[in-house]
Coordinates of N, CA and C in Angstrom, one line a residue:
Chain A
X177 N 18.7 -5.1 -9.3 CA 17.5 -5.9 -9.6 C 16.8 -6.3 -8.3
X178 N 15.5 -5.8 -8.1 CA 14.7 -6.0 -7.1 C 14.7 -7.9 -7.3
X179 N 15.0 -8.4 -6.0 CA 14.5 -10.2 -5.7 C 13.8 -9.6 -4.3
X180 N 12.8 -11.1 -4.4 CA 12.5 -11.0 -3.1 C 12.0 -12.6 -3.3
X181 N 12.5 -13.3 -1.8 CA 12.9 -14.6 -2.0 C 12.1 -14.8 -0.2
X182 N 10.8 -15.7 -1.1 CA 10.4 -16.8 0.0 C 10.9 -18.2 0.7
X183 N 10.4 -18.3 2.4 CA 10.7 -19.4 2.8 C 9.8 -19.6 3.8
X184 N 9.8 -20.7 4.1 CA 9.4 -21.6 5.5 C 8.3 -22.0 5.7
X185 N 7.9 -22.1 4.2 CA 6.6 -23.4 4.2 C 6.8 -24.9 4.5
X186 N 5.9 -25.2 4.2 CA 5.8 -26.7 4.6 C 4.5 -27.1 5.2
X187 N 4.4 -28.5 5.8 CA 3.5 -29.1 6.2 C 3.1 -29.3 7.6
X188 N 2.0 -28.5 8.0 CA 1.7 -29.0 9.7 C 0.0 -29.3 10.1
X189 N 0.6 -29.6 10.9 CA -1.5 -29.9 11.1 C -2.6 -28.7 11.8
X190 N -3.5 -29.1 11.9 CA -4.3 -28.4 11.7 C -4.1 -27.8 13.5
X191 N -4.4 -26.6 13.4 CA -4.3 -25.6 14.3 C -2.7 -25.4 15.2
X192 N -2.1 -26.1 14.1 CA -0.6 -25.8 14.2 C 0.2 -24.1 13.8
X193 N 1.4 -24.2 13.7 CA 1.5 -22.4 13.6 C 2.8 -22.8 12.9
X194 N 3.7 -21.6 11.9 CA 4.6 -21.4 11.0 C 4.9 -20.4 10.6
X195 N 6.1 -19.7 10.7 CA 6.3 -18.6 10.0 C 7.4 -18.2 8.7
X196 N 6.5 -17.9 8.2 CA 6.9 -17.8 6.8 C 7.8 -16.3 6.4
X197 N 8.9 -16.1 5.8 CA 10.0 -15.3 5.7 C 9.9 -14.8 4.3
X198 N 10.1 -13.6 4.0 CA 10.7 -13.1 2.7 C 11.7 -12.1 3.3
X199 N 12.9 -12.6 2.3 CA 14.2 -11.4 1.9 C 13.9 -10.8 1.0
X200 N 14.8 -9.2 1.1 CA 14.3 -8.6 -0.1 C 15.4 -7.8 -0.3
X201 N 16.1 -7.4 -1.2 CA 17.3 -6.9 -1.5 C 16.6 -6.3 -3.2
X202 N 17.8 -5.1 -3.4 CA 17.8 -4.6 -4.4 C 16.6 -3.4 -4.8
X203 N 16.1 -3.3 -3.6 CA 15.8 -1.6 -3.4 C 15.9 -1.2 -2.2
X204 N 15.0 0.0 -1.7 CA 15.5 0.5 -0.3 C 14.5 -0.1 0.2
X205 N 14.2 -1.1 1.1 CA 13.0 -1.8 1.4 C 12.2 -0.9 2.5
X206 N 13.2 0.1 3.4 CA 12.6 0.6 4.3 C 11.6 1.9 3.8
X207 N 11.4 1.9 2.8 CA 10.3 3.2 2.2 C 9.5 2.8 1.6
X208 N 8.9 0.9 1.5 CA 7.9 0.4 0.6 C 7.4 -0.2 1.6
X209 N 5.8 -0.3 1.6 CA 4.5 -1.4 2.3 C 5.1 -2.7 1.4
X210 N 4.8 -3.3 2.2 CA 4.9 -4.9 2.0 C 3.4 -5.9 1.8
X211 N 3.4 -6.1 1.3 CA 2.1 -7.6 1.3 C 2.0 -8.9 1.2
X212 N 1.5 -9.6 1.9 CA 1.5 -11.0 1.4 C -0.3 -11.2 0.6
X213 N 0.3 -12.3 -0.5 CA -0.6 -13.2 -1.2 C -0.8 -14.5 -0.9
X214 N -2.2 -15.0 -1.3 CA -2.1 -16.5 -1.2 C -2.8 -16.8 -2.4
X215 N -2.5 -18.0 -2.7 CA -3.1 -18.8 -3.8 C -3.7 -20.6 -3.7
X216 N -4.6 -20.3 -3.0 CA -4.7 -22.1 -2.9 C -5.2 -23.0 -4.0
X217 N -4.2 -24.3 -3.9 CA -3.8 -25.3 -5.2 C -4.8 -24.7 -6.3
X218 N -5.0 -24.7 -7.4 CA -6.1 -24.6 -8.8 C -6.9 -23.0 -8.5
X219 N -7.0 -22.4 -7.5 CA -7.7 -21.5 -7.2 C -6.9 -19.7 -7.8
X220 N -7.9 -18.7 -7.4 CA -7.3 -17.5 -7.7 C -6.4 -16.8 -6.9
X221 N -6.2 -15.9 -6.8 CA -5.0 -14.7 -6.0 C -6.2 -14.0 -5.0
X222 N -5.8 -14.0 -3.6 CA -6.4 -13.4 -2.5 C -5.2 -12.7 -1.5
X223 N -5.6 -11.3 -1.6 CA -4.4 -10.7 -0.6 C -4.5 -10.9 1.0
X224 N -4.1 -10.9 1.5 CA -3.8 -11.6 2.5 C -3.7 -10.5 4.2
X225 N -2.9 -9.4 4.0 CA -2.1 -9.0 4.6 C -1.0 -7.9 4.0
X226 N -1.0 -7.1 4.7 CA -0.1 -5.7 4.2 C 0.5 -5.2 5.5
X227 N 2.0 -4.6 5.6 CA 2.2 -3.5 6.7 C 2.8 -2.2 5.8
X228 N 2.9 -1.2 6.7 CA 3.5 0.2 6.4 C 5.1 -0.4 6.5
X229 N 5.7 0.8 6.1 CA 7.0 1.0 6.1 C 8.0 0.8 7.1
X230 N 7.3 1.7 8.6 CA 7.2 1.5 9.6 C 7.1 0.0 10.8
X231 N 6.0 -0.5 10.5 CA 5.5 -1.4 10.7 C 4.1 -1.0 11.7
X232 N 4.3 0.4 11.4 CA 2.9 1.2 12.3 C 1.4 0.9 12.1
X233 N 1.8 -0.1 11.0 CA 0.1 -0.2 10.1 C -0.1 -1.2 9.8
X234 N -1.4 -1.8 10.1 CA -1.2 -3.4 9.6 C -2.9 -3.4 9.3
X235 N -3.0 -4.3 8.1 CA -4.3 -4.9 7.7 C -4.2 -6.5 7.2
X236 N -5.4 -6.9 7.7 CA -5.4 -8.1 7.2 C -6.9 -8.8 7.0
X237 N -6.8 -10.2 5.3 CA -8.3 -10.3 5.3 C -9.1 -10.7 6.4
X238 N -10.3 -10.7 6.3 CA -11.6 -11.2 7.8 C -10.7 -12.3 8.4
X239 N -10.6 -13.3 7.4 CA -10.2 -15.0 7.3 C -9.2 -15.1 8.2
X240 N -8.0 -14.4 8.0 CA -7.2 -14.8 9.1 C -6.8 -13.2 10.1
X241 N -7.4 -12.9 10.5 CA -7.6 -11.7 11.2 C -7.3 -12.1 12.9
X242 N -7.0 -11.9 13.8 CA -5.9 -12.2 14.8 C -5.8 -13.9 15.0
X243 N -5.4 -14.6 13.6 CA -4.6 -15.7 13.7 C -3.4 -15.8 13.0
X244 N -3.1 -14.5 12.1 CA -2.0 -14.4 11.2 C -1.3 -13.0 11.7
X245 N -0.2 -12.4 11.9 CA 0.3 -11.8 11.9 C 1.4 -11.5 11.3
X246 N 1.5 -10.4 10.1 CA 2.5 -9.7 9.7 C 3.7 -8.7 10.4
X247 N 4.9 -9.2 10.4 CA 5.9 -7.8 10.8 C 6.9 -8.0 9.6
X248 N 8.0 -7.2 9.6 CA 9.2 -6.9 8.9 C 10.4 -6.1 9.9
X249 N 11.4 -6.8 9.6 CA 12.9 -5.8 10.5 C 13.8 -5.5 9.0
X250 N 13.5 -4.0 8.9 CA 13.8 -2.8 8.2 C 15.5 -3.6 8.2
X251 N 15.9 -3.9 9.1 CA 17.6 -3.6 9.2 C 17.8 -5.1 8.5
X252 N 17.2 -5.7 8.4 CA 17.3 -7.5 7.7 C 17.2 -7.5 6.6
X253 N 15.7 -6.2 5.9 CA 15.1 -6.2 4.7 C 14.5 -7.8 4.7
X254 N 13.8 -8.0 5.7 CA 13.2 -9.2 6.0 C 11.5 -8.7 6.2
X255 N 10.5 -9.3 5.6 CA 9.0 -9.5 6.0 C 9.0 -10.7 6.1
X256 N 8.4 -11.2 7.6 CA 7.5 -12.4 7.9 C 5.9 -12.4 8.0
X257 N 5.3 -13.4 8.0 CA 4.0 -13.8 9.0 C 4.1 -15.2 9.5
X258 N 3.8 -14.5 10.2 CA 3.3 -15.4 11.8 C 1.8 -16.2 11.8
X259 N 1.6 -17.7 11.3 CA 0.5 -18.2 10.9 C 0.2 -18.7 12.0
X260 N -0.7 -19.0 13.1 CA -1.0 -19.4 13.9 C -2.5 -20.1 14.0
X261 N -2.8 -21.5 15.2 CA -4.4 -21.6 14.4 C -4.7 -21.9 12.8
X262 N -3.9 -22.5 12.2 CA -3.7 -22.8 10.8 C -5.0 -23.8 11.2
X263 N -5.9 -23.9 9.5 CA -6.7 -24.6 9.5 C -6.1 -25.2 7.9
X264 N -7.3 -26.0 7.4 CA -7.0 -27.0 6.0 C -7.2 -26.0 5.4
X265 N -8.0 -24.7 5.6 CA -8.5 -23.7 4.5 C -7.5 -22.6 4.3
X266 N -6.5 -22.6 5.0 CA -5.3 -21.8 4.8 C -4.5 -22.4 3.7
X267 N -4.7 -23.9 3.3 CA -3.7 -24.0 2.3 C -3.2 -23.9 1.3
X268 N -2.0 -23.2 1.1 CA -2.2 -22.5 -0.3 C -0.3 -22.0 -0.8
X269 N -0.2 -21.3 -1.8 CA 1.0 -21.2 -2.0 C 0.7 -19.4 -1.2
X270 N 1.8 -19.0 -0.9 CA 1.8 -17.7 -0.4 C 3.0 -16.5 -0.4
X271 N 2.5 -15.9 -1.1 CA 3.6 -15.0 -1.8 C 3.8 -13.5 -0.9
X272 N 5.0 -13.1 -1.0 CA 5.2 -11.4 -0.6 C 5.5 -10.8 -2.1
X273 N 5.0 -9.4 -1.7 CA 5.1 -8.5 -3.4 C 5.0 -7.4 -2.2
X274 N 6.1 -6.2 -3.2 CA 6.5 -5.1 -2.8 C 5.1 -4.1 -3.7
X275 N 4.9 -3.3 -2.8 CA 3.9 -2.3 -3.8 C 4.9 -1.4 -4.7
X276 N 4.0 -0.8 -5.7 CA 4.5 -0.2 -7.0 C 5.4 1.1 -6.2
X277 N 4.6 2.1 -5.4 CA 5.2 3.4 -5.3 C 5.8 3.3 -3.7
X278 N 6.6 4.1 -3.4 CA 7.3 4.0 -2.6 C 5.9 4.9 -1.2
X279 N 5.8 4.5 0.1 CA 4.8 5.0 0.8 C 3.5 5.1 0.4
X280 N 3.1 3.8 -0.5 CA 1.6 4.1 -0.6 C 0.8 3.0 -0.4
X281 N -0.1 3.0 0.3 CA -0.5 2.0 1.3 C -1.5 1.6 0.0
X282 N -2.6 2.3 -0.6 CA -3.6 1.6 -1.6 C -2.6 1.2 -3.1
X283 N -2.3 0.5 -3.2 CA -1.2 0.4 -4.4 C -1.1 -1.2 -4.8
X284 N -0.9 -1.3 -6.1 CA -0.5 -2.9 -6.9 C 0.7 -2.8 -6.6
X285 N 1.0 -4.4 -7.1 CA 2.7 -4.8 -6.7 C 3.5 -5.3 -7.5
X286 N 4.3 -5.0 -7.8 CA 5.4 -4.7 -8.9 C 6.4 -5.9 -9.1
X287 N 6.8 -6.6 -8.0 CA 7.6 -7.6 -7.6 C 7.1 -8.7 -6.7
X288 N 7.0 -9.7 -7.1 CA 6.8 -11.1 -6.1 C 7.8 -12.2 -6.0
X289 N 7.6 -12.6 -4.7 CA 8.7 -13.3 -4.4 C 8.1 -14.9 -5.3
X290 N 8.8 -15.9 -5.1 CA 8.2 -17.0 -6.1 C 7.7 -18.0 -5.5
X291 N 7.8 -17.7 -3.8 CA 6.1 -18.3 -3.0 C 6.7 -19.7 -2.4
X292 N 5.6 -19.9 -1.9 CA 6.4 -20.6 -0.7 C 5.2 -21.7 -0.4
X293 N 4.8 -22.8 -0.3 CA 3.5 -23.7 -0.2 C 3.8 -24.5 1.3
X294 N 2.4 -23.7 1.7 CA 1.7 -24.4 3.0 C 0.9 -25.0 2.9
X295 N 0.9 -26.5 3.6 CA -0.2 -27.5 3.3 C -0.9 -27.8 4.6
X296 N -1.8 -27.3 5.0 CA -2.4 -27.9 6.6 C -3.5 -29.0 6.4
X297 N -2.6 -29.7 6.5 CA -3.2 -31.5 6.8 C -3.0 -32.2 7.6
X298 N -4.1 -33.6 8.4 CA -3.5 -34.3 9.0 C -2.6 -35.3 8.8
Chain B
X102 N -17.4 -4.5 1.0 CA -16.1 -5.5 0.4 C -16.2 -4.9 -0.6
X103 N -15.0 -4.6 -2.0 CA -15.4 -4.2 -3.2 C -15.2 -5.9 -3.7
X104 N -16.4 -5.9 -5.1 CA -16.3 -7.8 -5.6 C -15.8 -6.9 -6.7
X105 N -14.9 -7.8 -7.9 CA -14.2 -7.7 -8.7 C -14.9 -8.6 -9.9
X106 N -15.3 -8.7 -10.5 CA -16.0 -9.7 -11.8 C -15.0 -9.3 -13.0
X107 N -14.2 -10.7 -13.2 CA -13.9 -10.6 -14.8 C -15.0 -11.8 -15.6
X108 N -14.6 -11.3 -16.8 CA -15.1 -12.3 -18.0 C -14.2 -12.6 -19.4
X109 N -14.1 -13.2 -20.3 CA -14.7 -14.6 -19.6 C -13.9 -15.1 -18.6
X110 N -14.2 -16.6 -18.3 CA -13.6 -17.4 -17.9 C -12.7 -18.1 -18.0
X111 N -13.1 -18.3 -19.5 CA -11.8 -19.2 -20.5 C -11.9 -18.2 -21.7
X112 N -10.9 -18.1 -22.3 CA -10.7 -17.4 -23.5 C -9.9 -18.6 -24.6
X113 N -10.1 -19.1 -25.9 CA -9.1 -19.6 -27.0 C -9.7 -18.6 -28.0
X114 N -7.8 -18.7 -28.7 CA -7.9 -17.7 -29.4 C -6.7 -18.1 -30.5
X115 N -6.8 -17.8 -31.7 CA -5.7 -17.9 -32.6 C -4.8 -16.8 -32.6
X116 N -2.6 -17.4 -32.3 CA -1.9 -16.5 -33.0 C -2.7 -15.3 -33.5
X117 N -2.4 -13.8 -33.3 CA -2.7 -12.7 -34.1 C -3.7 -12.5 -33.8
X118 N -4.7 -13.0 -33.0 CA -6.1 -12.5 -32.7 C -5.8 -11.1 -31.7
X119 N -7.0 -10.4 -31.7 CA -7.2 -9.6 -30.8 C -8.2 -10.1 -29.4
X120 N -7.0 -9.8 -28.7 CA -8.1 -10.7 -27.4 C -8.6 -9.6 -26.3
X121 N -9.3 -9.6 -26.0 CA -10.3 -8.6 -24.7 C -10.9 -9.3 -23.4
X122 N -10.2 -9.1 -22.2 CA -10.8 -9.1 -21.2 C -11.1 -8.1 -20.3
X123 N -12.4 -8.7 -20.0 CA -13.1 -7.4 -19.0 C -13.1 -7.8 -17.5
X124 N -13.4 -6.7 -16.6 CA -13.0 -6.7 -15.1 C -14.3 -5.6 -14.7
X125 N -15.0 -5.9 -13.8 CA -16.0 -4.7 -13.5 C -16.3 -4.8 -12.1
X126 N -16.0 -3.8 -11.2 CA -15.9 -3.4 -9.8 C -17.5 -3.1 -9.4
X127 N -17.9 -3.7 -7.9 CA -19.1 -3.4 -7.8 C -19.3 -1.9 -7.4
X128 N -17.7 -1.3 -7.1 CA -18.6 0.1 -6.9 C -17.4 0.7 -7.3
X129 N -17.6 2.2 -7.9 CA -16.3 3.3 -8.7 C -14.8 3.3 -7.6
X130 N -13.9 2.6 -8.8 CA -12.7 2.6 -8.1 C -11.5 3.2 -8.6
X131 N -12.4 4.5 -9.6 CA -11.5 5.0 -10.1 C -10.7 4.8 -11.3
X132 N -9.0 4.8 -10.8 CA -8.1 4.6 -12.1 C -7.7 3.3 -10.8
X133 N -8.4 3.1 -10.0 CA -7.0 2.0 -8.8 C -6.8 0.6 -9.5
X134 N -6.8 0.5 -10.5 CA -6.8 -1.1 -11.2 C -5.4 -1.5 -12.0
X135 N -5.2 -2.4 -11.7 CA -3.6 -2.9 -12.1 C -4.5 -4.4 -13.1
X136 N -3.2 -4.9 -13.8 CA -3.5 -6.6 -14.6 C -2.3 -7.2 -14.4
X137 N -2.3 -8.4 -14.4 CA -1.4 -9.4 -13.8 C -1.8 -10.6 -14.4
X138 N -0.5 -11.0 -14.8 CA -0.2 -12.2 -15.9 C 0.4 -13.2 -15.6
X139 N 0.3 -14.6 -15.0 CA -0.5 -15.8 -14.3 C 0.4 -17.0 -15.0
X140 N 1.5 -17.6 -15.5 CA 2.0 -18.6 -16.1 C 2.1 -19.7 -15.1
X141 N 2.0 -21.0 -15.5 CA 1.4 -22.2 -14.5 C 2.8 -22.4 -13.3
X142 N 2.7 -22.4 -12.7 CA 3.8 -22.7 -11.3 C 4.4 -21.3 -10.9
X143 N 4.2 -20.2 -11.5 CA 5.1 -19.1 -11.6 C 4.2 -17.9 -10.6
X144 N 4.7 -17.0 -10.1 CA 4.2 -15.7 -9.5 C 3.8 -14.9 -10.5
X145 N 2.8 -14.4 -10.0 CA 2.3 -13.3 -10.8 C 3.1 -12.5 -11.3
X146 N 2.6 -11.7 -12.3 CA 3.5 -10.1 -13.2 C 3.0 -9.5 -13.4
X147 N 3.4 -7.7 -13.0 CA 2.6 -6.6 -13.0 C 2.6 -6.5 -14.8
X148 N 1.6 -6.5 -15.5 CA 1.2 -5.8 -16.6 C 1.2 -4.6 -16.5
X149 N -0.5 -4.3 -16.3 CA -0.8 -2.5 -16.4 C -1.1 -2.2 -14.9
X150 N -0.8 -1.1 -14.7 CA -1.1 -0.1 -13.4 C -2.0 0.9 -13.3
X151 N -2.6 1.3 -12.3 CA -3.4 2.6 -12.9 C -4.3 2.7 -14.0
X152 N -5.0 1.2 -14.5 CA -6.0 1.1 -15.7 C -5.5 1.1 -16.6
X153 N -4.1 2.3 -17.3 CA -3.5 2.8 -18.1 C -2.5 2.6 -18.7
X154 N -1.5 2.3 -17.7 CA 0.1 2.4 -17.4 C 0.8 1.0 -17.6
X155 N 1.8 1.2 -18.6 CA 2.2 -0.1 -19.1 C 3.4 -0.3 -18.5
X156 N 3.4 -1.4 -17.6 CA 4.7 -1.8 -16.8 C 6.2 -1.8 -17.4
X157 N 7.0 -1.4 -17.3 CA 8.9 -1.4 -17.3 C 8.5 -2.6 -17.9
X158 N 8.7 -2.7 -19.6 CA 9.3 -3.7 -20.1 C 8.1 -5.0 -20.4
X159 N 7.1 -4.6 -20.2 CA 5.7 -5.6 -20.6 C 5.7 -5.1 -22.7
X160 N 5.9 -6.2 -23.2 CA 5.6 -5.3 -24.8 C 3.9 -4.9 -25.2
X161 N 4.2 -3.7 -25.7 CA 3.0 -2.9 -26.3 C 2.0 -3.6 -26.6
X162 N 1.8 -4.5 -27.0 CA 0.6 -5.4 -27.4 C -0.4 -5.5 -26.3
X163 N 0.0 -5.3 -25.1 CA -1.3 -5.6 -24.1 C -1.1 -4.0 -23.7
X164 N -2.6 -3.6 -23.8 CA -2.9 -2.2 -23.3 C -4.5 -2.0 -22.4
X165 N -4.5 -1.8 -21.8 CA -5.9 -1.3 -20.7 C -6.2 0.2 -20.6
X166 N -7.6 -0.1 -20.4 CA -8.7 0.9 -20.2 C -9.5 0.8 -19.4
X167 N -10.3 1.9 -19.1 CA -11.3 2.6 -18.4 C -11.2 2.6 -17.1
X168 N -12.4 3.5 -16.4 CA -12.4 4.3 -15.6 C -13.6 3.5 -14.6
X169 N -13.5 3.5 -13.2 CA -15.2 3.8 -12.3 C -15.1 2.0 -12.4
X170 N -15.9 1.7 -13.2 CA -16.3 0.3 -12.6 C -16.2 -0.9 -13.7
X171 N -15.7 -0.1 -14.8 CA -15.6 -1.2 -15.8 C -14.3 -0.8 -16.9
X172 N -13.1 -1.9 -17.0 CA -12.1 -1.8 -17.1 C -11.6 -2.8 -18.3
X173 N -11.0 -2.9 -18.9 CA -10.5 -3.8 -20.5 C -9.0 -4.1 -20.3
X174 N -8.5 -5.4 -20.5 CA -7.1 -5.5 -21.0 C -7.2 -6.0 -22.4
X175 N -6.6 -5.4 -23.3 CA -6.6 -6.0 -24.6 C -5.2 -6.5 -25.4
X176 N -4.7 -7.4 -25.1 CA -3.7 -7.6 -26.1 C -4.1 -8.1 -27.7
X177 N -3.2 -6.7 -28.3 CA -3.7 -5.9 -30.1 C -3.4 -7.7 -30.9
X178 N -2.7 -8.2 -30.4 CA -2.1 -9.6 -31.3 C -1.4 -10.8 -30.7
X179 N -2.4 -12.0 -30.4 CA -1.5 -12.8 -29.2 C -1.2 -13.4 -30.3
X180 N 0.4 -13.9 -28.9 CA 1.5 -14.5 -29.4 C 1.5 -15.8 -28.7
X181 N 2.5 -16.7 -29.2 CA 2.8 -17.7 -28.3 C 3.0 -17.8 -26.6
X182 N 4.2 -16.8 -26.8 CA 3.7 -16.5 -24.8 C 2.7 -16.2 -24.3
X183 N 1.8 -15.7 -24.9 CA 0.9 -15.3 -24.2 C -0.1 -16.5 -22.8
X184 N -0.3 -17.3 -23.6 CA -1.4 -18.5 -22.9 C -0.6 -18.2 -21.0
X185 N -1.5 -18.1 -20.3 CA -1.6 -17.9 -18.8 C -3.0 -17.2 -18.6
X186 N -3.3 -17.0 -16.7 CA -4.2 -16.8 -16.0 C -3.7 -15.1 -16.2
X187 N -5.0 -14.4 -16.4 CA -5.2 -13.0 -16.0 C -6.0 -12.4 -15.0
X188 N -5.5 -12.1 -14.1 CA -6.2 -11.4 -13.2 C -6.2 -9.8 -13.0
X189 N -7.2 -9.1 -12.5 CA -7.4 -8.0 -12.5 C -7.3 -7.7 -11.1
X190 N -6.9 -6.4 -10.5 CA -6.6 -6.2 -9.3 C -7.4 -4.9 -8.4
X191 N -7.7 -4.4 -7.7 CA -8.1 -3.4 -7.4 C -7.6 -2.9 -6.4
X192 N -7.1 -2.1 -5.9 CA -6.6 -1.1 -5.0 C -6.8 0.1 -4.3
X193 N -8.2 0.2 -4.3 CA -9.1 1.4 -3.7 C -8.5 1.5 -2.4
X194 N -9.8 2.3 -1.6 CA -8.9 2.5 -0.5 C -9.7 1.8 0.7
X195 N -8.4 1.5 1.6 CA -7.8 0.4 2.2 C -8.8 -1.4 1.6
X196 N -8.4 -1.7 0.4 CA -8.9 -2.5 -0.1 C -8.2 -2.9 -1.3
X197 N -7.6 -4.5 -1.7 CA -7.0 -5.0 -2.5 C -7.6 -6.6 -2.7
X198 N -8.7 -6.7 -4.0 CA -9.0 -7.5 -4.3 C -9.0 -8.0 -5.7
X199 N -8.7 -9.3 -5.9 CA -8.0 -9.7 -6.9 C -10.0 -9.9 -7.9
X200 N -9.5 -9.8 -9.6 CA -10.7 -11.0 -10.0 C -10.4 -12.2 -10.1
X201 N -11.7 -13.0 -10.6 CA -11.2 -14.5 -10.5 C -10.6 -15.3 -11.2
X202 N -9.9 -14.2 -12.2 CA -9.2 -14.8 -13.4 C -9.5 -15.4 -14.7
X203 N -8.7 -14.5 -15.6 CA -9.2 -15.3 -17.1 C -8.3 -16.2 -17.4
X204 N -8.5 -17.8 -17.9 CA -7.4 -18.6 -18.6 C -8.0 -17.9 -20.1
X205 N -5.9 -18.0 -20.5 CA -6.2 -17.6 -22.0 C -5.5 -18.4 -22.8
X206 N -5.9 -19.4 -24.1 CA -5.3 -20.7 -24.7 C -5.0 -20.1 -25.9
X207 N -4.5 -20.9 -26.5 CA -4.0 -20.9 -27.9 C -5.0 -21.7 -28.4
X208 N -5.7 -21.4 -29.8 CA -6.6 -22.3 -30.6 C -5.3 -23.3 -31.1

């Protein structure tokens, strides 16, 4: 059974930094792109952030574009990001989901972890 | 950017109704369209994939369509589970954006 299990939210202030963890067990993790989501309080689903398999590839939305950084260690079956420069407008629940097919970078996601809430306040 | 428009907004509906939401992409994205079903504190769930494709274990009642820019999830007869947020997804290329979601109630 594919899990994938968030951590290391919490509360910090504004232009503070955190990084946030998913495990992932119960497939081969090293042959799927990874993603994170966010969802802030009452609001819709905005993706966030994606890497390759590798970790050769990385995209991420305008919004947090060199203040957030995605990696993963293949040998942990671990994806993190790296939130840095956190504002109030980052706040949100924030999920990882594995894409559907194995090596395919434009792809929906099949599995989500069950998220993890960041609150940047003073 | 591709924008994602669903409708409606809010949907009520009675047990056994046939319910329809639409999703329409500002520009042809093909079959790249997934649905995802939204229950209050909970992570999303892959429904349909590929416009078409019914997820491992989602029951028959919710099925999706079309192609290019305008897309349908219809479940044939809601049930009690049903009531949650539906969002539509897009996956073109190098591009993943969500719609803004339908709430769906029970009358």
């Amino acid at each position: 059974e594919v899990q994938l299990v968030n951590s290391g939210g919490g509360l910090v202030q504004p232009g503070g930094s955190l990084r946030l963890s998913c495990a992932a067990s119960g497939f081969t993790f090293r042959n799927y792109w990874m993603t994170w989501v966010r969802q802030a309080p009452g609001k819709g689903l905005e993706w966030v952030a994606n890497i390759k398999q590798d970790g050769s590839e990385k995209h991420y939305v305008d919004s947090v574009e060199g203040r957030f950084t995605v990696s993963r260690d293949n040998a942990r079956n671990s994806l993190y990001l790296q939130m840095n420069s956190l504002r109030p407008e980052d706040t949100a629940v924030y999920y990882c989901a594995k894409h559907l097919k194995p090596d395919f970078r434009e792809d929906c996601f099949d599995n989500w972890g069950q998220g993890t809430l960041v609150t940047v306040s003073s | 950017d591709i924008q994602m428009t669903q409708s409606p907004s809010t949907l009520s509906a009675s047990v056994g109704d046939r319910v329809t939401i639409t999703c329409r992409a500002s520009q042809s994205i093909g079959r790249r369209l997934a649905w995802y079903q939204q229950k209050p504190g909970g992570a999303p769930k892959l429904l349909i994939y590929e416009a078409t494709s019914l997820e491992s274990g989602v029951p028959s009642r919710f099925s999706g369509s079309g192609f290019g820019t305008e897309f349908t999830l219809t479940i044939s007869s809601l049930q009690p589970d049903d009531p949650a947020t539906y969002y539509c997804q897009e996956h073109s290329y190098y591009s993943w954006t969500f719609g803004q979601g339908t709430e769906v109630e029970i009358k």
